């Protein structure tokens, strides 16, 4: 069965709205763990709009489940990642003007830049995942860089305007996922997943990890973090395909 990575960036988004000390994403991580999170995910953006360096350092020392650091393939952020040493880093594209991550990393177009970052992380014993679109060529390019995992972008599936498009996007994810797993890559997914649309994704055979943020934090504001995580975990368990 796939594991649940809870992205707690938006706890920090609320804190940064007032540049204050609350709510603390470190507390949120502890509650997410109590609710059944298997992984805590944070994105240390170059513009520091939500998660701060201090958060990543404290989370590294306090979370009991593995920490997954999302980051751009930039030298300055790679230096920080190496200093903190999370067990997993996921490389994502980053644009300052975007509201959230748009599209997957262009591993083919930015091969040298991505390789420079990947090589340093792998040499430090950090597991590396590349956040890419469900595209066979991007998967092949990722595999060539020697990373252990890919995270397929589920945004087109999540944003599909109708059932036919959604089913087509689901099939694209399934076939890209199979392509990745045939090459020995660990298969992760994420972006735009909600309590309503997660079922068919959680049912993908061989899936290792789902990274889910916005919908869980949105629900947590109303029902509490622990319950919001537990409810998502239950959906993943209910829809998991038999191995
Ligand atoms: N995976 C990656 C690589 C992301 O960049 C994000 C958004 O930060 C997520 C998963 C979570 O997306 P969402 O907040 O839409 O659940």
XYZ file of C-alpha atoms and ligand atoms in Angstrom:
259
model
C 0.000 0.000 0.000
C 1.172 3.510 -0.822
C 2.374 5.817 1.930
C 1.044 9.311 2.675
C 3.383 12.287 2.637
C 1.698 15.276 4.249
C 2.849 18.612 2.856
C 2.624 21.183 5.669
C 3.725 24.270 3.675
C 0.383 25.980 4.136
C 0.631 25.926 7.909
C 3.651 28.153 7.366
C 1.696 30.175 4.785
C -0.761 31.178 7.537
C 2.090 32.056 9.889
C 3.879 34.151 7.263
C 0.664 36.062 6.505
C 1.361 37.867 9.803
C 5.125 37.237 10.037
C 4.484 35.837 13.486
C 5.346 32.596 15.291
C 2.034 30.759 14.905
C 0.852 28.341 13.701
C 4.119 26.449 13.893
C 4.607 23.839 11.135
C 6.705 21.843 13.600
C 3.617 21.346 15.790
C 1.572 20.542 12.688
C 4.053 17.838 11.720
C 3.697 16.176 15.125
C -0.110 16.175 14.800
C 0.112 14.883 11.214
C 2.204 12.007 12.516
C -0.426 11.255 15.158
C -3.005 11.158 12.349
C -0.949 8.592 10.433
C 1.355 10.589 8.139
C 4.123 8.322 6.856
C 6.272 11.197 5.627
C 6.413 14.941 6.235
C 6.991 17.057 3.134
C 8.037 20.720 3.014
C 9.099 22.984 0.174
C 11.859 25.438 1.040
C 11.233 27.960 -1.729
C 13.919 30.407 -2.767
C 11.565 33.294 -1.937
C 10.845 31.766 1.538
C 7.150 32.562 1.144
C 6.113 29.861 3.599
C 8.638 27.358 4.985
C 11.759 28.950 6.547
C 15.232 27.484 7.059
C 14.522 27.194 10.794
C 11.472 25.016 10.085
C 13.449 22.516 8.037
C 16.187 22.306 10.671
C 13.702 21.748 13.508
C 11.654 19.258 11.499
C 14.803 17.304 10.692
C 15.432 16.956 14.423
C 11.868 16.336 15.574
C 9.818 14.346 13.081
C 9.923 10.622 13.662
C 8.859 9.686 10.115
C 11.157 10.567 7.196
C 11.358 14.169 6.001
C 11.000 14.933 2.288
C 12.471 18.304 1.295
C 11.086 19.764 -1.927
C 13.528 22.183 -3.521
C 14.648 23.836 -6.732
C 17.759 22.485 -8.446
C 19.753 25.525 -7.309
C 23.168 25.584 -5.669
C 22.182 27.745 -2.690
C 19.251 25.496 -1.745
C 21.326 22.377 -2.364
C 23.921 23.733 0.094
C 21.168 24.043 2.726
C 19.801 20.574 1.951
C 23.260 19.079 2.388
C 23.775 20.907 5.675
C 20.447 19.663 7.070
C 20.569 16.198 5.503
C 16.953 15.063 5.081
C 16.617 11.427 3.979
C 14.778 12.460 0.790
C 14.827 15.474 -1.517
C 12.347 16.064 -4.330
C 13.501 18.449 -7.037
C 10.758 20.700 -8.363
C 10.635 23.592 -10.848
C 10.211 26.983 -9.230
C 9.079 30.337 -10.567
C 8.772 33.366 -8.318
C 5.455 34.556 -9.750
C 3.651 31.211 -9.513
C 0.977 30.567 -6.869
C 2.097 26.955 -6.546
C 4.328 24.557 -8.486
C 3.205 24.616 -12.115
C 4.131 21.665 -14.299
C 6.913 19.189 -13.783
C 10.649 19.714 -13.889
C 12.048 19.809 -17.430
C 14.801 17.257 -16.848
C 15.584 17.041 -20.580
C 15.889 20.813 -21.053
C 17.808 21.397 -17.815
C 19.805 18.194 -17.696
C 23.159 19.725 -16.665
C 21.683 21.929 -13.959
C 19.616 19.067 -12.533
C 22.554 16.676 -12.735
C 24.812 19.045 -10.767
C 22.284 19.095 -7.928
C 21.390 15.385 -8.117
C 25.038 14.286 -8.015
C 25.696 16.250 -4.823
C 22.582 14.936 -3.075
C 23.214 11.321 -4.101
C 26.841 11.557 -2.983
C 25.574 12.591 0.459
C 23.373 9.486 0.652
C 20.112 11.405 0.164
C 17.359 9.685 -1.819
C 16.402 11.869 -4.782
C 13.017 12.091 -6.458
C 12.305 14.269 -9.506
C 8.872 15.885 -9.841
C 8.001 15.481 -13.521
C 5.042 15.327 -15.856
C 3.807 11.825 -16.760
C 5.975 11.744 -19.881
C 8.118 8.776 -20.975
C 11.000 10.953 -22.228
C 11.193 12.864 -18.932
C 11.147 9.536 -17.077
C 13.991 8.210 -19.240
C 16.013 11.379 -18.645
C 15.395 11.062 -14.890
C 16.510 7.445 -14.921
C 19.702 8.390 -16.763
C 20.603 10.788 -13.945
C 20.638 7.902 -11.474
C 17.866 9.099 -9.156
C 15.925 6.508 -7.185
C 12.416 7.946 -7.657
C 10.121 10.129 -9.718
C 7.036 11.971 -8.507
C 4.491 12.215 -11.301
C 2.565 15.478 -11.459
C -1.141 14.765 -10.940
C -2.248 18.353 -11.661
C -3.783 17.642 -15.086
C -5.768 14.757 -13.595
C -6.894 16.909 -10.659
C -7.859 19.875 -12.857
C -9.659 17.836 -15.535
C -12.890 19.628 -16.448
C -14.912 16.475 -17.118
C -14.928 12.715 -16.511
C -13.587 11.785 -19.968
C -10.553 14.060 -19.621
C -9.988 12.870 -16.049
C -9.979 9.252 -17.160
C -7.544 10.046 -19.980
C -5.206 11.802 -17.526
C -5.490 8.865 -15.122
C -4.480 6.467 -17.896
C -1.528 8.720 -18.762
C -0.410 8.518 -15.119
C -0.842 4.743 -15.008
C 1.134 4.127 -18.183
C 3.872 6.616 -17.254
C 4.000 5.035 -13.789
C 4.432 1.580 -15.305
C 7.178 2.930 -17.567
C 8.977 4.356 -14.525
C 8.621 1.167 -12.462
C 9.892 -0.994 -15.365
C 13.108 1.041 -15.141
C 13.350 0.310 -11.425
C 12.246 3.793 -10.330
C 10.175 4.272 -7.181
C 6.808 5.740 -8.167
C 5.504 8.759 -6.250
C 2.654 11.127 -7.169
C 1.350 14.471 -6.023
C -0.231 17.842 -6.665
C -3.865 18.865 -6.600
C -5.074 15.652 -4.978
C -8.156 16.008 -2.781
C -10.441 13.862 -0.646
C -12.730 13.613 -3.700
C -10.227 12.667 -6.397
C -7.578 10.640 -4.530
C -9.280 7.216 -4.851
C -8.301 6.227 -8.425
C -4.763 7.519 -7.825
C -4.362 5.568 -4.574
C -5.452 2.471 -6.536
C -2.471 2.660 -8.938
C -0.654 -0.655 -8.637
C 2.913 -0.360 -7.368
C 2.518 3.238 -6.197
C 4.897 4.105 -3.365
C 4.015 7.594 -2.108
C 1.350 10.297 -2.399
C 2.312 13.845 -1.409
C -0.748 15.846 -0.437
C -0.884 19.325 1.027
C -3.542 21.913 0.324
C -6.640 19.770 0.769
C -5.414 18.353 4.098
C -4.476 21.745 5.542
C -7.767 23.220 4.284
C -9.691 20.487 6.117
C -7.432 20.727 9.163
C -8.437 24.377 9.627
C -11.990 23.139 10.194
C -11.648 19.705 11.797
C -8.079 19.617 13.156
C -4.825 18.303 11.736
C -4.873 14.840 13.231
C -8.399 14.069 12.003
C -7.765 15.558 8.552
C -4.700 13.346 8.073
C -6.487 10.266 9.445
C -9.379 10.763 7.012
C -6.998 11.004 4.041
C -5.070 7.967 5.238
C -8.307 5.971 5.461
C -9.150 6.842 1.838
C -5.735 5.681 0.657
C -6.068 2.416 2.574
C -9.609 1.848 1.259
C -8.634 2.354 -2.399
C -5.230 0.618 -2.349
C -4.919 -2.127 -4.957
C -3.930 -5.592 -3.722
C -0.203 -6.130 -4.271
N 4.164 17.407 -4.693
C 4.904 18.452 -5.119
C 6.175 18.187 -5.819
C 4.485 19.781 -4.879
O 5.232 20.812 -5.312
C 3.285 19.996 -4.165
C 2.840 21.400 -3.868
O 3.760 22.023 -3.045
C 2.563 18.876 -3.729
C 3.005 17.592 -4.025
C 1.290 19.021 -2.955
O 0.332 19.600 -3.762
P -1.054 20.040 -3.127
O -0.780 21.105 -2.123
O -1.843 20.509 -4.302
O -1.637 18.808 -2.473
